[in-house]
C-alpha positions as MATLAB code, in Angstrom:
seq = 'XXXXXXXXXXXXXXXXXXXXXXXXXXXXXXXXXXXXXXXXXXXXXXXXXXXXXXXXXXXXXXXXXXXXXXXXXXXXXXXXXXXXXXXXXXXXXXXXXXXXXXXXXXXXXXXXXXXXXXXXXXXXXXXXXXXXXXXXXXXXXXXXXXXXXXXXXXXXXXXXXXXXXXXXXXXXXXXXXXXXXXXXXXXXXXXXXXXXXXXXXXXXXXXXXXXXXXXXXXXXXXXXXXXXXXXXXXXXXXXXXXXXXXXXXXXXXXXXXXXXXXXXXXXXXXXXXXXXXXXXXXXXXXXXXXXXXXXXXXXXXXXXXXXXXXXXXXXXXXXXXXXXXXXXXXXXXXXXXXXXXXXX';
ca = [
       8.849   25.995   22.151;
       9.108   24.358   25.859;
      12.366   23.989   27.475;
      13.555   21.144   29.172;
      10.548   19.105   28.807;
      10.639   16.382   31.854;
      10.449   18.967   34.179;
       8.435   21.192   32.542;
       5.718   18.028   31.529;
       6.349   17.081   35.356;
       4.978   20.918   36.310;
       1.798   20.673   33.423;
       0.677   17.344   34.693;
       0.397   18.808   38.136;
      -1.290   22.036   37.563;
      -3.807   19.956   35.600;
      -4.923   18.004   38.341;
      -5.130   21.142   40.549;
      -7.999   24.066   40.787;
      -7.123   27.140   42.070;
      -6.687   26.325   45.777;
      -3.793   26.762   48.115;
      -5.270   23.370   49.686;
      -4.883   21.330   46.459;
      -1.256   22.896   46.281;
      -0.046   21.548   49.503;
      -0.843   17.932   48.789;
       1.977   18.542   46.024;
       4.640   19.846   48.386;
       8.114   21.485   47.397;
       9.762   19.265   44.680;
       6.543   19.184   42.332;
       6.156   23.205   42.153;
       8.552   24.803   43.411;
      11.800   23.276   41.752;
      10.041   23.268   38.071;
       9.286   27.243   38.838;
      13.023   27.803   40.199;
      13.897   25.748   36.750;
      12.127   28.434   34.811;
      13.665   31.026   36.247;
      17.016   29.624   36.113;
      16.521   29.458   31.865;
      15.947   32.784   31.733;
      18.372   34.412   33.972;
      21.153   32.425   31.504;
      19.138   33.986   28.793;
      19.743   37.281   30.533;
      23.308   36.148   31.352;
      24.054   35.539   27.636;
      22.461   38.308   26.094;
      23.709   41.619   28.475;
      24.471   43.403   25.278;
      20.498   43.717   24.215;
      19.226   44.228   27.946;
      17.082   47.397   28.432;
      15.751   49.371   31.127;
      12.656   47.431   31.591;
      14.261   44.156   31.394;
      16.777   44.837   34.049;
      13.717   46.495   36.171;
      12.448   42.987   36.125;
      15.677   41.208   37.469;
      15.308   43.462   40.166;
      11.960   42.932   41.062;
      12.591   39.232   40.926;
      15.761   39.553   43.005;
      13.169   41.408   46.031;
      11.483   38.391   45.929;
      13.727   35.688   46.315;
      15.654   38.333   48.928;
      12.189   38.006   51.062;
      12.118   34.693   50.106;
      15.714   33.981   52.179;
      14.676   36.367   54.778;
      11.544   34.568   55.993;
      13.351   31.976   58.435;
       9.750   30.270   58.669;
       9.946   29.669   54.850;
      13.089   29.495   54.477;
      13.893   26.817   57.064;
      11.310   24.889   55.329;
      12.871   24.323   51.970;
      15.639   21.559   51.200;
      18.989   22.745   50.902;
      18.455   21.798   47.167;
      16.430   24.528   47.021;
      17.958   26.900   49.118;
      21.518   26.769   47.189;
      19.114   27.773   43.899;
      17.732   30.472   45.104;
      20.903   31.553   47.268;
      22.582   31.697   43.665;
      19.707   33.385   41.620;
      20.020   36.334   44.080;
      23.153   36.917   42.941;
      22.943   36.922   39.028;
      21.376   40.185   38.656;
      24.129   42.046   39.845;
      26.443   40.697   37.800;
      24.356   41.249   34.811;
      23.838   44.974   35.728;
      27.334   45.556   36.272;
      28.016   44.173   32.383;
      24.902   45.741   30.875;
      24.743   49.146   32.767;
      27.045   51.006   30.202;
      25.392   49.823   27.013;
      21.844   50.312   28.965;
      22.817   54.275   29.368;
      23.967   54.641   26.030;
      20.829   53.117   23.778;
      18.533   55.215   26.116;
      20.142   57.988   27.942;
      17.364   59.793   29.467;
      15.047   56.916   30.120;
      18.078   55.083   32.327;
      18.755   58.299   33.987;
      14.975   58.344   34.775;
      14.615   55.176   36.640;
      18.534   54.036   37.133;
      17.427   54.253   41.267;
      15.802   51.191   40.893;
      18.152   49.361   38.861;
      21.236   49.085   41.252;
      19.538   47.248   44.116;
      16.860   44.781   44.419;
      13.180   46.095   44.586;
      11.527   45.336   47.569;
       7.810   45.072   47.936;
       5.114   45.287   50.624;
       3.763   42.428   50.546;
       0.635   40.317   53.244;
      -2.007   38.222   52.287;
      -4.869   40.030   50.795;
      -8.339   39.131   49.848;
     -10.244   40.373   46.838;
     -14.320   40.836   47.346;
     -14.780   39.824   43.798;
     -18.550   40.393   41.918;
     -19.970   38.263   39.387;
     -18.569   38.794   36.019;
     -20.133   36.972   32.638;
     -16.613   37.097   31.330;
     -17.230   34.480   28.574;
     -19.602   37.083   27.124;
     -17.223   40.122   27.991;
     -14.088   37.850   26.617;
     -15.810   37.274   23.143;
     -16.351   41.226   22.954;
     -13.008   42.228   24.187;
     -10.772   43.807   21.407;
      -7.646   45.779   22.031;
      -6.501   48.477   19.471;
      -3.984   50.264   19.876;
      -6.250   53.682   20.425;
      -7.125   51.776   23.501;
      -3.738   51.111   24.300;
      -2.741   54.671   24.632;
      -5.441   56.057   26.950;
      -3.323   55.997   29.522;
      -0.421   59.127   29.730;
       2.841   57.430   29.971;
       4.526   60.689   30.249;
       2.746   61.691   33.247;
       3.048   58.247   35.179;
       7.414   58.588   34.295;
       6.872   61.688   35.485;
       5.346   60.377   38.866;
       7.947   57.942   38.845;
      11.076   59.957   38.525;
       9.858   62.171   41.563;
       9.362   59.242   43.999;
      12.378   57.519   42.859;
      14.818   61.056   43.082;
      12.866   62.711   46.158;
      14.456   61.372   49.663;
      11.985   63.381   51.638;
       9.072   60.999   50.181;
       6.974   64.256   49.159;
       3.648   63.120   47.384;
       2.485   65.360   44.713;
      -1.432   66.226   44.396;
      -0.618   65.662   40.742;
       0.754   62.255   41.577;
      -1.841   61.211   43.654;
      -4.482   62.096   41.286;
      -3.002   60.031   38.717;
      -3.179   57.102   41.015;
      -6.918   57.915   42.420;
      -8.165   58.086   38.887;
     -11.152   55.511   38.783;
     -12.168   52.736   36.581;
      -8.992   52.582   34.794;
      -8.126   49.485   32.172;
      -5.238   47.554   30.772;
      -1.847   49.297   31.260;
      -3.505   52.385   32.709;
      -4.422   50.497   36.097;
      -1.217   48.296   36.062;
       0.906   52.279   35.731;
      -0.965   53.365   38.644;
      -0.306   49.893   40.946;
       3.385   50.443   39.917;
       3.307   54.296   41.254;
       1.833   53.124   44.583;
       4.581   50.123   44.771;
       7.185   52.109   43.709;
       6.638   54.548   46.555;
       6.549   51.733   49.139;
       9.936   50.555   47.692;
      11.168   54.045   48.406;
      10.401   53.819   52.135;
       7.374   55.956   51.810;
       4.111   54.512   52.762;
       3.836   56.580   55.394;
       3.531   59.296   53.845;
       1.506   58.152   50.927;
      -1.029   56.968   53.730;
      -1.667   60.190   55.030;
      -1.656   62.156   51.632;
      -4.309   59.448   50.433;
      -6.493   59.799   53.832;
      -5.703   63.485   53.725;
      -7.392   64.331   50.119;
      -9.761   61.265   49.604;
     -10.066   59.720   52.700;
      -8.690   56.316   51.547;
      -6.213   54.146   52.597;
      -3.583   52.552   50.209;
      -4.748   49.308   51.104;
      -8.421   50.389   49.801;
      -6.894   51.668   46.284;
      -4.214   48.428   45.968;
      -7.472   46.334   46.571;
      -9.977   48.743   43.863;
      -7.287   48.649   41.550;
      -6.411   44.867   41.676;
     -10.105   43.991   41.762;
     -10.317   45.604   38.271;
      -7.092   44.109   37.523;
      -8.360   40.681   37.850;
     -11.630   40.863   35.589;
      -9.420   42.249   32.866;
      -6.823   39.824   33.246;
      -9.462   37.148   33.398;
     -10.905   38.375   29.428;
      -7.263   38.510   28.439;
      -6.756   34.815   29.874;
      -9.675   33.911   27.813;
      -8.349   35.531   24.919;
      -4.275   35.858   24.793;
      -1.920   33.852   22.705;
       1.651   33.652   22.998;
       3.922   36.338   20.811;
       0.757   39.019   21.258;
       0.237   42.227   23.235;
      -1.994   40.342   25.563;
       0.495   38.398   27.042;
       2.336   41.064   28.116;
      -0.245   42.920   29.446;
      -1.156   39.437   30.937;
       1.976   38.955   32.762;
       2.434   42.526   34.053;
      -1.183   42.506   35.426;
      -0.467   39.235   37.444;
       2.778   40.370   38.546;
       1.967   43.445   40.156;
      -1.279   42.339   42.184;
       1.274   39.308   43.359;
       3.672   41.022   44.597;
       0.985   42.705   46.480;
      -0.226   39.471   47.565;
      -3.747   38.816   46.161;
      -4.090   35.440   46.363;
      -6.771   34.607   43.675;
      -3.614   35.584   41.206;
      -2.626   33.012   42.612;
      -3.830   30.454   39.836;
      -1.915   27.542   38.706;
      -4.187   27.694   35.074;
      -2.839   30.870   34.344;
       0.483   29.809   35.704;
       0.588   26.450   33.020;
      -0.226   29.376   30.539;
       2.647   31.400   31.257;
       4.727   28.636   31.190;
       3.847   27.359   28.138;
       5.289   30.598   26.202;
       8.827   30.344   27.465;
      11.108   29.385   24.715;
      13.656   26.903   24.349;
      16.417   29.618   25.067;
      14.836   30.767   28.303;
      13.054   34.006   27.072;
       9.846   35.102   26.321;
       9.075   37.355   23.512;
       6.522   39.296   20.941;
       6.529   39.236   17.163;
       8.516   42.371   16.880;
       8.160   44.460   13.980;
      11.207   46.476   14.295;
      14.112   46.266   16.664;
      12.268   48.814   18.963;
       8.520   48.805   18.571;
       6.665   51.787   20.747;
       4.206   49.827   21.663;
       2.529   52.146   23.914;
       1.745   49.540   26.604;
       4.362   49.709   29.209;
       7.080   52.300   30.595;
       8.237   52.765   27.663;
       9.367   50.129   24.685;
       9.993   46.881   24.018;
      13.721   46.232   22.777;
      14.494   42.704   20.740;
      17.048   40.562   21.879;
      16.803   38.287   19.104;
      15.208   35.327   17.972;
      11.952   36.631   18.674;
      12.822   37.189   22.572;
      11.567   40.817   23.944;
      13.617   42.468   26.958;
      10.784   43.602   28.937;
       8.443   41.032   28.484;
      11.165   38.502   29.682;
      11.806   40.544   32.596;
       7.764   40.629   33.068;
       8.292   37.052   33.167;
      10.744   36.501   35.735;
       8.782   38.899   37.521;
       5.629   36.595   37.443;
       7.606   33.793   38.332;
       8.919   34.877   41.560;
       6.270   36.580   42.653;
       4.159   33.111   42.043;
       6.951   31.659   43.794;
       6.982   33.339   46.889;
       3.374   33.361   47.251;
       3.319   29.933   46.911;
       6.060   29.485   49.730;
       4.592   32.140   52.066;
       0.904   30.582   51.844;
       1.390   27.286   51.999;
];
């Protein structure tokens, strides 16, 4: 299942020895972390590279995402500066892969799914940038061993969550250039207690409007009609992120729903910058599911499943590899990446 094994072995023996602290991570410096993780992602951007003709929306949404990262990444002359020019010529060449694979997959991208790339083709032709700081999480006390042995999820549960109204939310921000913030929009993102892929949809509203150059104006809607902050609902929703991602860690296996869930849900609240995603067990986890052909991928019924779980479907590349779920990844990965580089 693991690709190139001395690096990858090199990467598991080191996030064995560590816990989750950003102290335990600097005693292993650049060329122990960092260059297996750039390693990972290189496998499955020539995945991607090879396999243009099976791409989908959600895949290339994740290219993007990862391309944001490794742009801020570049950007950061404090981090940047830092890193060996090993290092530097990988991730100089990574940015540029994922517009060459747009440019050959955007015509066969329009054509499987018409409306869905018209939908969210705004964030497909540039990379995705992402506010990011340091954050905190005030966590409580969770018996998640108990929770974890309890924790089943059908698909009933699955589809709580109105996909049509969060693509809904999403095509406004994304085609609106006056950054207007719908009380309908807002009060999908303020709804509380949300699980699973409902919290995840409503992180992704809130970071898809800061990509658009509208925090501002999601600031004062938020403060306007429930006197919160976005900072206060990233941190709610990524607090309730992180007890369900720790039952899914407890009970995911590679290939199942859970791991997709698993990676989106660590994805999102890195990007934001929550550092107790920042865990190298999960990471060694994550890892472990990439196969030897770069990608990462479900046990896929049908060519395209409706899973109910993300924006909209999964779509097979082949072999067992899943579009979205290998753009989830390289999502993850770069968003582990430059957390790693910015907080060390």
């Amino acid at each position: 299942m693991v690709r190139d094994a001395p690096l990858f072995a090199l990467l598991l023996l080191a996030l064995s020895a560590l816990s989750a602290s950003l102290v335990d991570a600097r005693e292993y410096g650049q060329p122990t972390l960092v260059l297996p993780l750039l390693d990972s992602l290189e496998q499955v951007l020539r995945f991607f590279s090879e396999n243009t003709a099976s791409i989908n929306v959600d895949g290339m949404s994740g290219l993007r995402v990862m391309q944001g990262q490794l742009v801020d990444i570049r950007n950061d002359t404090r981090v940047w500066d830092s890193l060996s020019s090993e290092i530097q010529d990988k991730i100089t060449a990574m940015i540029e892969i994922p517009d060459t694979i747009y440019a050959e997959t955007r015509a066969q991208m329009a054509q499987f799914d018409p409306a869905y790339f018209t939908l969210f083709v705004p964030a497909l032709t540039r990379p995705v940038r992402v506010d990011w700081r340091r954050r905190s999480l005030n966590l409580p006390t969770w018996d998640i061993v108990r929770e974890a042995a309890d924790y089943v999820m059908t698909q009933q549960e699955q589809t709580v969550h109105n996909y049509t109204e969060s693509n809904i939310c999403y095509s406004n921000i994304l085609s609106n250039s006056k950054c207007e913030i719908s009380k309908f929009c807002a009060n999908m993102l303020m709804r509380p207690n949300k699980k699973q892929y409902a919290s995840t949809h409503q992180l992704i509203y809130a970071q898809a409007v800061e990509a658009q150059g509208c925090s501002e104006e999601l600031e004062r809607s938020l403060q306007k009609w429930y006197a919160k902050s976005v900072d206060d609902v990233k941190e709610d929703l990524c607090r309730n992120i992180y007890k369900d991602a720790s039952i899914v860690y407890a009970r995911t296996e590679p290939a199942s729903l859970l791991s997709d869930l698993f990676l989106e849900q660590n994805a999102l609240c890195l990007s934001a910058g929550f550092v107790e995603f920042l865990r190298f067990d999960w990471l060694s986890a994550v890892l472990s599911w990439q196969r030897m052909n770069g990608c990462f991928g479900l046990e896929l019924e049908s060519a395209n499943p409706v899973t109910g779980r993300r924006l909209l479907m999964e779509r097979s590349m082949g072999g067992g590899c899943g579009s979205h779920i290998s753009g989830l990844a390289t999502t993850y990965l770069s968003t582990f990446l430059k957390n790693l580089l910015f907080l060390l």
